[in-house]
C-alpha cells in the first residue's frame, strides 16, 4: 500500500505532470535560460547551492509519504512527527502535496469540488482585472515561470488572483497577494495554489489583505511586543529613533517574506508557517531584527531613523542561502503559543477600545495545521 | 564618512499604483532604471544628497508609498504625510485615470498634514511614451497652476527631467526655509538642520537656532 502510494507521489512526477499540462499551451517553449534549482534565471554562478544530499532527500520523502498516507489518522493525534519534519524541511518534490495538506487547502478543495473551475471560467469585475493585469509582470520576473508575458506563470497568477476576487468580492485583490500567489504557483498547480491562498488569507492571516488591513495593524502591535521581549536592546534602539514595526515589517508580514529572504530560506520558512501559523512570521521577524540590530556595534552604526530603516531594508545580506542555521535560529526564538495567545487577548481589548466599530477579531485564527479541518 | 549637508528635507512620493513612483525614485537615487519593479507594500525609503548651489548640499530623505487604495489607511502611509516638507505627486501621462485622481491625492495629503503644509510638485511621468499620451501638457499645467504647484514631465526610463524635478522641488523648499516661511520645529521631521563646516558659515543659516550635528 505504502509502496503504491509512494510511486504515485514519487519525486516530482506529480508536479511535473501538472506543470506540463499547463505548459502545452504556453509560449515558453524553445526558450530555456539557465536556472538554479528553484527556477531562477542565473547569469554566472548560482548562489542557490545544491541542497541536501540525495540520500537525505529520499529519506525525508519516505517519511513525508508516510505522513501523507496516514494524514487522517495523524491529524487528531497531535503528534510531534509533523512538526519535526516541517522543521527539517519538506522535500521540494512534495511541497505541492504537503503545503495544501498542512494548511487545510486539500480538505477545502475536496469540499468545494469544481468551485475553482467555476470561478475560473466566469468573468470578474473589470476594475479588478485591470489592476491584477498591471501587476502580473512585476512578480519574480527573473523566475523562469514568470519571465514571459504569456507564459504559464503569469497566466496562472492571473487566474488565481482573479478567482480570489470572485470568491471574496468584499476583499478583492490586494497587491501583497501577488508574490504570495506566485510562490505558491512555483510549487503547485493553480487550483491548489488558489485554495492555499484562500486558507492563508482567511484562516492564517485574516484581515491582512482586506481593504482596512486590520490584520496587519494588529500584528504590527503584536510584533512590537514580541521584539520588546525577545530583543530588548534592539527594540529600545527602534523606539529611540522612532522606527515602528509598520515601517519595516508591513512588507515582511504581508508578503510572507517573499521579497526579503533567499529563496531556500523562504521555502523553509513557509514549511514552518503552514505548520505553526503567524507565530513563525513573528519569530522570523525577531531573527531578522536581531541580525541587523542585535549587537551594540551594529546599533552604533545606524543612529537615526533613516539609517536604521536602511539597515533593515538590506536584511537579505544577513541571511545565508544555506538555511539550516537560520531555521534553527527561528525555531529557537522562545515565543510560546500560550504567551502569544495571552498577548493577543490584551491587544484585542485595546483594539476594541480604540476602534469600537470594528468587527475584526483574529483571536481564533488558525495557528497551524492542527487547527485546520 | 558621511558627506556634509546643510539641511535634511523629507519628501513623500504619492500617486496611483503603477504610475512609476518607485522607478522614478530609483533612477534618482541609484542612477539606474529597473525594467520591472515590485509593487510597493507599505512604505519604502531612499536618500540622496543634492547640491543646490556650489558647496550647499541638502540631504533628501524620500519616502516611497504604496499606490493601492487600501494602503492609505491611517497608520500605514498617512502617518508619513505629517513629517514631510515636500512631495512629488505623480500621474502617468499614458493613464488618464491617474491624472483624474490627482485631486483626491492632494485632498488626502492636505487633510493629514495639518498643522504643517507640504510643497508639492506635480509630475507627469513616463513622458517617453509620447505615442500613448492621454493627458496633454497644457491641461496638466493648468491643473498644477490651479493648485499653485509647478509641473514637470519626467521619464525614469530615458532619464528625462529626473534630476530637474527633485532639484527644483528642493530649491523651492530651500527658498521657503531661508525666507522663514518654513521653520525647523522640534518633533517635526520635515526639515532638519545638519552639520555646517566653517567655510560655508557665511550664509544667513548660521543665525538659525536649534542647530545640531546629526551626521
Coordinates of C-alpha atoms in Angstrom, one line a residue:
Chain A
X1 CA 0.0 0.0 0.0
X2 CA 2.7 2.4 1.0
X3 CA 4.8 1.5 -2.0
X4 CA 1.9 2.1 -4.4
X5 CA 1.2 5.5 -2.9
X6 CA 4.9 6.2 -2.8
X7 CA 5.2 5.5 -6.5
X8 CA 2.2 7.7 -7.2
X9 CA 3.8 10.5 -5.3
X10 CA 7.3 9.8 -6.1
X11 CA 9.6 12.8 -6.5
X12 CA 8.4 15.5 -8.9
X13 CA 6.2 13.2 -11.0
X14 CA 3.1 14.9 -9.7
X15 CA 4.5 18.4 -10.1
X16 CA 5.9 17.8 -13.5
X17 CA 2.7 16.3 -14.8
X18 CA 0.7 19.3 -13.7
X19 CA 3.1 21.8 -15.0
X20 CA 3.5 20.1 -18.3
X21 CA -0.3 20.2 -18.8
X22 CA -0.3 23.9 -18.4
X23 CA 2.9 24.2 -20.4
X24 CA 1.5 22.7 -23.5
X25 CA -0.3 25.9 -24.4
X26 CA 2.4 28.3 -23.1
X27 CA 4.7 30.3 -25.2
X28 CA 7.8 29.4 -23.1
X29 CA 8.8 26.6 -25.4
X30 CA 12.2 26.9 -27.0
X31 CA 13.4 29.4 -24.6
X32 CA 15.5 27.7 -22.0
X33 CA 17.6 30.0 -20.0
X34 CA 19.9 28.6 -17.4
X35 CA 18.3 28.5 -14.0
X36 CA 19.2 27.5 -10.4
X37 CA 17.4 24.6 -8.7
X38 CA 14.4 26.9 -7.8
X39 CA 13.9 28.1 -11.4
X40 CA 15.5 31.5 -11.1
X41 CA 17.4 32.6 -14.2
X42 CA 21.1 32.8 -13.3
X43 CA 23.8 34.6 -15.1
X44 CA 27.2 33.2 -14.0
X45 CA 27.4 31.1 -10.9
X46 CA 24.3 30.3 -8.9
X47 CA 24.2 31.0 -5.2
X48 CA 21.3 28.6 -4.6
X49 CA 23.6 25.8 -3.6
X50 CA 22.8 22.1 -4.2
X51 CA 20.5 21.4 -1.3
X52 CA 20.5 18.3 0.9
X53 CA 22.1 15.1 -0.4
X54 CA 20.0 12.7 -2.5
X55 CA 20.0 10.1 0.2
X56 CA 18.7 12.5 2.8
X57 CA 16.1 13.8 0.4
X58 CA 15.0 10.3 -0.3
X59 CA 14.7 9.5 3.5
X60 CA 12.7 12.6 4.1
X61 CA 10.4 11.9 1.1
X62 CA 9.7 8.5 2.5
X63 CA 8.8 10.0 5.9
X64 CA 6.5 12.5 4.3
X65 CA 4.8 10.0 2.1
X66 CA 4.1 8.1 5.2
X67 CA 2.6 11.2 6.8
X68 CA 0.5 11.9 3.6
X69 CA -0.8 8.4 3.5
X70 CA -1.8 8.4 7.2
X71 CA -2.8 12.0 7.4
X72 CA -6.4 11.4 8.5
X73 CA -5.1 9.3 11.4
X74 CA -2.2 11.6 12.3
X75 CA -4.3 14.8 12.4
X76 CA -6.3 14.0 15.6
X77 CA -3.3 12.5 17.4
X78 CA -1.4 15.8 17.5
X79 CA 1.9 14.1 17.5
X80 CA 5.2 15.9 17.1
X81 CA 6.1 14.0 14.0
X82 CA 4.8 16.6 11.6
X83 CA 6.4 19.5 13.4
X84 CA 9.8 17.8 13.5
X85 CA 9.6 17.1 9.7
X86 CA 8.5 20.6 9.0
X87 CA 11.5 21.9 10.9
X88 CA 13.8 19.7 8.9
X89 CA 12.2 21.0 5.7
X90 CA 9.7 19.5 3.3
X91 CA 11.4 17.9 0.2
X92 CA 10.9 20.1 -2.9
X93 CA 9.1 17.3 -4.7
X94 CA 6.4 17.0 -2.1
X95 CA 5.6 20.6 -1.3
X96 CA 2.8 20.5 -3.9
X97 CA 1.1 17.9 -1.8
X98 CA 2.2 18.9 1.7
X99 CA 1.5 22.7 1.8
X100 CA -2.1 22.3 0.8
X101 CA -2.5 19.4 3.2
X102 CA -1.0 21.2 6.1
X103 CA -3.0 24.4 5.7
X104 CA -6.3 22.6 5.0
X105 CA -6.4 23.6 1.4
X106 CA -6.7 20.0 0.3
X107 CA -9.7 19.4 2.5
X108 CA -11.3 22.7 1.4
X109 CA -10.8 21.8 -2.2
X110 CA -12.4 18.4 -1.7
X111 CA -15.5 20.1 0.0
X112 CA -15.8 22.6 -2.8
X113 CA -15.2 20.4 -5.9
X114 CA -15.5 22.3 -9.2
X115 CA -15.7 25.7 -7.4
X116 CA -12.4 26.9 -8.6
X117 CA -13.1 25.8 -12.2
X118 CA -16.4 27.6 -12.0
X119 CA -14.8 30.8 -10.8
X120 CA -12.0 30.4 -13.3
X121 CA -14.4 30.3 -16.2
X122 CA -16.6 33.2 -15.1
X123 CA -15.6 36.8 -15.7
X124 CA -14.7 39.0 -12.9
X125 CA -15.2 42.7 -12.1
X126 CA -13.3 44.6 -14.8
X127 CA -11.7 47.0 -12.3
X128 CA -10.0 44.1 -10.5
X129 CA -9.0 42.5 -13.8
X130 CA -7.2 45.8 -14.8
X131 CA -5.4 46.1 -11.5
X132 CA -4.3 42.5 -11.5
X133 CA -3.2 42.7 -15.1
X134 CA -0.9 45.6 -14.4
X135 CA 0.9 43.7 -11.7
X136 CA 1.4 40.4 -13.5
X137 CA 4.8 41.1 -14.9
X138 CA 6.0 42.6 -11.7
X139 CA 6.3 39.3 -9.7
X140 CA 9.5 37.4 -9.9
X141 CA 10.5 38.5 -13.4
X142 CA 13.7 36.5 -13.0
X143 CA 12.0 33.2 -12.4
X144 CA 11.6 31.0 -15.5
X145 CA 7.9 30.6 -14.9
X146 CA 7.2 34.4 -14.7
X147 CA 9.6 36.0 -17.1
X148 CA 7.5 36.0 -20.2
X149 CA 4.3 37.8 -20.6
X150 CA 2.1 35.0 -21.8
X151 CA 3.9 32.2 -20.0
X152 CA 2.1 29.8 -17.8
X153 CA 3.3 31.5 -14.6
X154 CA 1.8 34.9 -15.4
X155 CA -1.4 33.3 -16.8
X156 CA -1.7 31.1 -13.7
X157 CA -1.2 34.1 -11.4
X158 CA -3.9 36.0 -13.2
X159 CA -6.4 33.1 -12.8
X160 CA -5.6 32.6 -9.1
X161 CA -5.8 36.2 -8.2
X162 CA -8.9 36.9 -10.4
X163 CA -10.7 33.9 -8.9
X164 CA -9.9 35.2 -5.4
X165 CA -11.7 38.5 -6.2
X166 CA -14.8 36.5 -7.1
X167 CA -14.5 34.2 -4.1
X168 CA -14.1 37.2 -1.7
X169 CA -15.7 40.1 -3.5
X170 CA -15.7 42.2 -0.3
X171 CA -11.9 41.9 -0.2
X172 CA -11.0 41.9 -3.9
X173 CA -7.3 41.9 -4.7
X174 CA -4.5 43.2 -2.5
X175 CA -1.1 43.9 -4.1
X176 CA 0.7 42.0 -1.4
X177 CA -1.1 38.8 -2.5
X178 CA 0.7 38.8 -5.8
X179 CA 4.1 37.5 -4.6
X180 CA 2.4 35.1 -2.2
X181 CA 0.3 33.5 -5.0
X182 CA 3.4 33.5 -7.2
X183 CA 5.5 31.4 -4.7
X184 CA 2.5 29.0 -4.3
X185 CA 2.3 28.6 -8.1
X186 CA 6.1 27.8 -8.3
X187 CA 5.3 24.9 -6.1
X188 CA 1.9 23.6 -7.1
X189 CA -0.9 23.7 -9.8
X190 CA -3.3 26.6 -9.9
X191 CA -6.2 25.1 -8.2
X192 CA -4.2 24.0 -5.1
X193 CA -2.5 27.4 -5.1
X194 CA -5.9 29.1 -5.1
X195 CA -7.1 27.2 -2.1
X196 CA -3.8 27.7 -0.3
X197 CA -4.2 31.5 -0.9
X198 CA -7.8 31.3 0.5
X199 CA -6.6 29.5 3.6
X200 CA -3.7 31.9 4.2
X201 CA -5.9 35.0 3.6
X202 CA -8.9 33.7 5.5
X203 CA -7.7 31.3 8.2
X204 CA -4.0 32.0 8.9
X205 CA -3.8 35.8 8.4
X206 CA -7.3 37.1 8.5
X207 CA -7.5 40.9 7.8
X208 CA -4.1 41.0 6.2
X209 CA -5.4 41.7 2.7
X210 CA -8.8 43.2 3.4
X211 CA -9.4 46.9 2.5
X212 CA -8.7 48.1 6.0
X213 CA -5.6 45.9 6.5
X214 CA -6.7 45.4 10.1
X215 CA -4.8 42.2 10.5
X216 CA -1.5 43.9 9.6
X217 CA -2.2 46.8 12.0
X218 CA -3.0 44.3 14.7
X219 CA 0.1 42.2 14.2
X220 CA 2.4 45.2 13.9
X221 CA 1.4 45.9 17.5
X222 CA 1.9 42.3 18.5
X223 CA 5.3 42.4 16.8
X224 CA 6.3 45.4 18.8
X225 CA 5.6 43.4 22.0
X226 CA 7.4 40.4 20.7
X227 CA 10.5 42.5 19.9
X228 CA 10.4 44.1 23.2
X229 CA 10.5 40.8 25.0
X230 CA 12.9 38.9 22.6
X231 CA 15.4 41.6 21.8
X232 CA 15.0 44.5 24.3
X233 CA 18.2 46.3 23.2
X234 CA 17.2 46.3 19.5
X235 CA 13.7 47.3 20.5
X236 CA 15.0 50.2 22.6
X237 CA 17.0 51.4 19.6
X238 CA 13.9 51.3 17.3
X239 CA 12.0 53.3 19.8
X240 CA 14.7 55.8 20.3
X241 CA 14.7 56.6 16.6
X242 CA 11.0 56.4 16.0
X243 CA 11.2 53.3 13.9
X244 CA 7.9 51.5 14.2
X245 CA 7.2 47.9 13.1
X246 CA 4.8 49.2 10.4
X247 CA 7.6 51.0 8.7
X248 CA 9.7 47.9 8.1
X249 CA 7.6 44.9 8.7
X250 CA 4.4 45.7 6.7
X251 CA 6.1 44.2 3.6
X252 CA 7.7 41.3 5.6
X253 CA 4.4 40.2 7.1
X254 CA 2.0 40.8 4.2
X255 CA 4.3 39.2 1.6
X256 CA 5.3 36.4 4.0
X257 CA 9.0 37.4 3.5
X258 CA 8.9 36.6 -0.3
X259 CA 11.0 39.7 -1.1
X260 CA 13.4 39.5 1.8
X261 CA 14.8 36.1 2.1
X262 CA 17.0 33.9 -0.1
X263 CA 14.6 31.5 -1.8
X264 CA 15.7 28.4 0.0
X265 CA 15.3 30.1 3.4
X266 CA 11.9 31.3 2.2
X267 CA 10.6 27.9 1.4
X268 CA 11.8 26.6 4.7
X269 CA 10.1 29.4 6.5
X270 CA 6.9 28.6 4.7
X271 CA 7.2 24.9 5.7
X272 CA 7.2 26.2 9.3
X273 CA 4.4 28.8 8.6
X274 CA 2.0 26.2 7.3
X275 CA 2.7 24.1 10.4
X276 CA 2.6 26.8 13.1
X277 CA 0.9 29.9 11.6
X278 CA 1.6 33.5 12.3
X279 CA 3.8 32.7 15.3
X280 CA 6.5 31.7 12.8
X281 CA 6.3 35.0 10.9
X282 CA 6.9 36.8 14.2
X283 CA 9.8 34.6 15.1
X284 CA 11.4 35.2 11.7
X285 CA 11.0 38.9 12.2
X286 CA 12.7 38.6 15.6
X287 CA 15.7 36.8 14.0
X288 CA 15.9 39.4 11.2
X289 CA 15.9 42.3 13.6
X290 CA 18.4 40.6 15.8
X291 CA 20.7 40.0 12.9
X292 CA 20.7 43.7 11.9
X293 CA 20.5 45.3 15.3
X294 CA 21.4 42.7 17.8
X295 CA 24.9 43.8 18.6
X296 CA 25.8 47.2 20.2
X297 CA 28.3 48.0 17.4
X298 CA 25.6 47.4 14.8
X299 CA 23.3 49.8 16.5
X300 CA 26.0 52.3 16.8
X301 CA 26.4 52.3 13.0
X302 CA 22.8 53.4 12.4
X303 CA 21.9 56.1 14.9
X304 CA 18.9 57.6 13.2
X305 CA 15.5 56.7 11.8
X306 CA 16.5 56.5 8.2
X307 CA 19.8 54.8 8.9
X308 CA 18.1 52.1 10.9
X309 CA 15.4 51.6 8.2
X310 CA 18.1 51.3 5.6
X311 CA 19.8 48.6 7.6
X312 CA 16.5 46.7 8.0
X313 CA 15.9 47.0 4.3
X314 CA 19.2 45.3 3.4
X315 CA 18.2 42.3 5.5
X316 CA 18.8 39.8 2.7
X317 CA 22.5 40.1 3.1
X318 CA 22.2 38.8 6.6
X319 CA 20.6 35.5 5.7
X320 CA 22.7 32.8 4.0
X321 CA 21.3 30.7 1.2
X322 CA 22.1 27.6 3.3
X323 CA 19.1 27.7 5.5
X324 CA 19.6 25.2 8.3
X325 CA 21.3 27.6 10.7
X326 CA 18.7 30.3 10.0
X327 CA 15.8 27.9 10.5
X328 CA 17.3 26.6 13.8
X329 CA 17.6 30.2 15.0
X330 CA 14.0 30.9 14.0
X331 CA 12.8 27.8 15.9
X332 CA 14.8 28.7 19.0
X333 CA 13.1 32.1 19.5
X334 CA 11.3 31.4 22.8
X335 CA 7.8 32.7 21.9
X336 CA 5.3 30.2 23.2
X337 CA 1.8 29.8 21.6
X338 CA 0.4 30.4 25.1
X339 CA 2.1 33.7 25.6
X340 CA 1.2 34.9 22.1
X341 CA -2.4 34.0 22.8
X342 CA -2.4 35.9 26.0
X343 CA -0.9 39.0 24.3
X344 CA -3.5 38.8 21.6
X345 CA -6.2 38.9 24.2
X346 CA -4.6 42.0 25.7
X347 CA -4.2 43.6 22.3
X348 CA -7.7 42.8 21.4
X349 CA -9.0 44.7 24.4
X350 CA -7.0 47.8 23.3
X351 CA -8.2 47.3 19.8
X352 CA -11.9 47.3 20.8
X353 CA -11.4 50.4 22.8
X354 CA -9.7 52.3 20.0
X355 CA -12.0 51.1 17.3
X356 CA -15.4 50.4 18.8
X357 CA -17.0 50.0 15.4
X358 CA -14.5 47.3 14.2
X359 CA -15.7 43.7 13.9
X360 CA -12.2 42.4 13.4
X361 CA -11.2 39.7 15.8
X362 CA -8.2 37.5 15.0
X363 CA -8.1 35.5 18.2
X364 CA -9.4 32.4 16.7
X365 CA -7.3 32.4 13.6
X366 CA -5.6 29.3 12.6
X367 CA -2.3 28.7 14.4
X368 CA -1.2 25.8 12.3
X369 CA -2.2 22.5 10.8
X370 CA -3.7 21.0 13.9
X371 CA -6.4 23.5 13.9
X372 CA -7.4 23.2 10.3
X373 CA -10.1 20.7 9.3
Chain B
X1 CA 32.5 59.4 6.1
X2 CA 29.0 60.9 5.7
X3 CA 29.0 63.9 3.4
X4 CA 28.2 67.2 5.0
X5 CA 24.8 68.7 4.5
X6 CA 23.2 71.9 5.3
X7 CA 19.6 70.7 5.8
X8 CA 17.7 67.5 5.6
X9 CA 14.4 67.6 3.8
X10 CA 11.9 64.8 3.9
X11 CA 9.9 64.2 0.8
X12 CA 7.0 61.9 0.1
X13 CA 6.1 60.5 -3.3
X14 CA 2.5 59.7 -3.9
X15 CA 0.1 58.8 -6.8
X16 CA -1.8 55.9 -8.1
X17 CA -0.4 52.4 -8.4
X18 CA 1.8 51.7 -11.4
X19 CA 2.4 55.4 -12.3
X20 CA 6.1 54.7 -11.7
X21 CA 6.9 56.2 -8.2
X22 CA 9.5 53.6 -7.2
X23 CA 11.2 53.7 -10.7
X24 CA 11.5 57.5 -10.6
X25 CA 13.0 57.4 -7.1
X26 CA 15.4 54.6 -8.0
X27 CA 16.5 56.5 -11.1
X28 CA 17.2 59.5 -8.9
X29 CA 18.9 57.7 -6.0
X30 CA 20.6 54.8 -7.8
X31 CA 21.0 56.2 -11.3
X32 CA 19.5 53.2 -13.0
X33 CA 16.2 52.1 -14.5
X34 CA 14.6 48.9 -13.4
X35 CA 12.5 47.4 -16.2
X36 CA 10.3 45.9 -13.5
X37 CA 9.7 46.9 -10.0
X38 CA 7.7 45.0 -7.3
X39 CA 4.5 46.8 -6.3
X40 CA 5.4 48.7 -3.1
X41 CA 3.8 47.3 0.0
X42 CA 3.6 49.8 2.8
X43 CA 6.4 52.3 2.5
X44 CA 10.0 52.2 1.3
X45 CA 12.9 54.6 1.9
X46 CA 15.6 56.2 -0.1
X47 CA 18.1 59.0 0.4
X48 CA 20.4 61.2 -1.6
X49 CA 22.4 64.4 -1.4
X50 CA 21.8 67.2 -3.8
X51 CA 23.9 70.2 -4.3
X52 CA 21.6 73.2 -4.9
X53 CA 24.4 75.8 -5.0
X54 CA 28.1 75.3 -5.0
X55 CA 29.0 74.0 -1.6
X56 CA 25.4 73.8 -0.4
X57 CA 24.2 70.3 0.0
X58 CA 20.8 69.1 1.0
X59 CA 20.1 65.6 2.2
X60 CA 16.9 64.3 0.8
X61 CA 15.0 61.5 2.6
X62 CA 12.5 60.2 0.2
X63 CA 9.6 58.1 1.3
X64 CA 8.1 55.9 -1.3
X65 CA 4.5 54.9 -0.7
X66 CA 2.2 52.1 -1.9
X67 CA -0.3 53.3 -4.5
X68 CA -3.1 50.9 -3.8
X69 CA -6.1 52.4 -2.1
X70 CA -6.1 50.1 0.9
X71 CA -2.6 51.1 2.0
X72 CA -3.8 54.6 2.6
X73 CA -5.2 53.6 6.0
X74 CA -4.2 56.0 8.7
X75 CA -1.3 54.0 10.2
X76 CA 0.4 52.9 7.1
X77 CA 1.0 55.7 4.7
X78 CA -1.0 58.5 6.1
X79 CA 1.4 58.7 9.1
X80 CA 4.1 59.9 6.7
X81 CA 2.4 62.9 5.4
X82 CA 2.8 64.8 8.6
X83 CA 6.5 64.6 8.7
X84 CA 7.1 65.6 5.1
X85 CA 8.1 69.1 3.9
X86 CA 7.8 68.3 0.2
X87 CA 6.1 65.9 -2.1
X88 CA 6.0 64.7 -5.6
X89 CA 2.5 63.9 -6.8
X90 CA 2.8 61.6 -9.8
X91 CA 0.5 60.6 -12.5
X92 CA 1.2 58.6 -15.6
X93 CA 0.7 60.6 -18.8
X94 CA -0.5 57.5 -20.6
X95 CA -3.1 56.8 -18.0
X96 CA -5.9 59.3 -17.8
X97 CA -7.4 57.9 -14.7
X98 CA -4.2 58.5 -12.7
X99 CA -4.5 62.2 -13.7
X100 CA -8.1 62.4 -12.6
X101 CA -7.1 61.0 -9.2
X102 CA -4.6 63.8 -8.6
X103 CA -7.2 65.8 -6.9
X104 CA -8.0 63.0 -4.4
X105 CA -4.4 62.5 -3.6
X106 CA -3.9 66.2 -2.9
X107 CA -7.0 66.4 -0.7
X108 CA -5.9 63.4 1.3
X109 CA -2.4 64.8 1.8
X110 CA -3.8 68.2 2.9
X111 CA -6.1 66.6 5.4
X112 CA -3.4 64.6 7.0
X113 CA -0.5 67.1 7.1
X114 CA -2.0 69.6 9.5
X115 CA -0.7 71.8 11.1
X116 CA 2.1 71.7 8.6
X117 CA 1.9 72.0 4.8
X118 CA 3.7 70.2 2.0
X119 CA 5.3 71.9 -1.0
X120 CA 4.1 69.8 -3.9
X121 CA 5.4 69.3 -7.4
X122 CA 3.0 67.8 -10.0
X123 CA 4.9 65.2 -12.1
X124 CA 3.6 63.8 -15.4
X125 CA 5.6 60.6 -15.5
X126 CA 6.5 58.2 -18.4
X127 CA 6.9 61.1 -20.9
X128 CA 9.0 58.8 -23.1
X129 CA 5.7 57.2 -24.1
X130 CA 4.6 60.1 -26.2
X131 CA 2.6 58.0 -28.6
X132 CA 0.4 56.7 -25.8
X133 CA -0.2 60.1 -24.2
X134 CA -3.7 60.6 -22.7
X135 CA -3.0 63.8 -20.8
X136 CA -1.8 66.9 -22.6
X137 CA 0.9 69.1 -21.2
X138 CA -1.5 72.1 -21.3
X139 CA -4.2 70.6 -19.1
X140 CA -1.6 69.3 -16.6
X141 CA 0.0 72.7 -16.4
X142 CA -3.4 74.2 -16.0
X143 CA -4.2 71.9 -13.1
X144 CA -0.9 72.5 -11.5
X145 CA -1.4 76.2 -11.8
X146 CA -4.8 76.0 -10.1
X147 CA -3.2 74.3 -7.2
X148 CA -0.3 76.6 -7.1
X149 CA 2.2 73.9 -8.0
X150 CA 4.9 73.6 -10.6
X151 CA 4.5 70.9 -13.3
X152 CA 7.3 68.8 -14.7
X153 CA 7.2 65.9 -17.1
X154 CA 9.7 63.1 -16.4
X155 CA 10.8 59.7 -17.7
X156 CA 12.7 57.3 -15.5
X157 CA 13.4 55.1 -18.5
X158 CA 15.1 57.8 -20.5
X159 CA 16.3 59.8 -17.5
X160 CA 14.4 62.9 -18.6
X161 CA 14.0 65.7 -16.1
X162 CA 14.5 63.3 -13.1
X163 CA 17.3 65.4 -11.6
X164 CA 15.5 68.5 -12.5
X165 CA 12.3 67.5 -10.7
X166 CA 13.9 66.7 -7.4
X167 CA 16.4 69.6 -7.6
X168 CA 13.7 72.2 -8.4
X169 CA 11.5 71.0 -5.6
X170 CA 14.5 71.1 -3.2
X171 CA 15.3 74.6 -4.3
X172 CA 11.8 75.8 -3.8
X173 CA 11.7 74.3 -0.2
X174 CA 15.2 75.8 0.5
X175 CA 13.9 79.3 -0.5
X176 CA 11.0 78.9 1.8
X177 CA 13.3 77.8 4.7
X178 CA 15.5 80.7 4.0
X179 CA 12.7 83.2 3.9
X180 CA 11.4 81.8 7.2
X181 CA 8.1 80.6 5.7
X182 CA 9.2 77.1 6.8
X183 CA 10.9 76.7 10.1
X184 CA 12.6 73.9 11.9
X185 CA 10.4 72.6 14.7
X186 CA 11.1 70.2 17.5
X187 CA 9.3 66.9 16.9
X188 CA 8.8 67.5 13.2
X189 CA 10.9 65.6 10.7
X190 CA 10.2 67.6 7.7
X191 CA 13.3 69.9 7.9
X192 CA 16.3 69.3 10.0
X193 CA 19.5 71.2 10.0
X194 CA 22.7 69.5 9.6
X195 CA 26.4 70.0 10.2
X196 CA 27.8 73.1 8.6
X197 CA 31.6 73.4 8.3
X198 CA 33.1 76.8 8.9
X199 CA 33.8 77.5 5.3
X200 CA 30.1 77.9 4.4
X201 CA 29.2 79.7 7.6
X202 CA 28.9 83.0 5.7
X203 CA 25.3 82.4 4.8
X204 CA 22.4 83.5 7.0
X205 CA 21.5 80.0 8.0
X206 CA 24.2 80.3 10.7
X207 CA 21.9 82.6 12.7
X208 CA 19.2 79.9 12.9
X209 CA 18.9 78.2 16.3
X210 CA 18.4 74.6 17.0
X211 CA 21.5 73.6 15.1
X212 CA 22.7 70.1 15.8
X213 CA 25.2 67.8 14.4
X214 CA 23.4 64.8 13.1
X215 CA 26.0 63.2 11.0

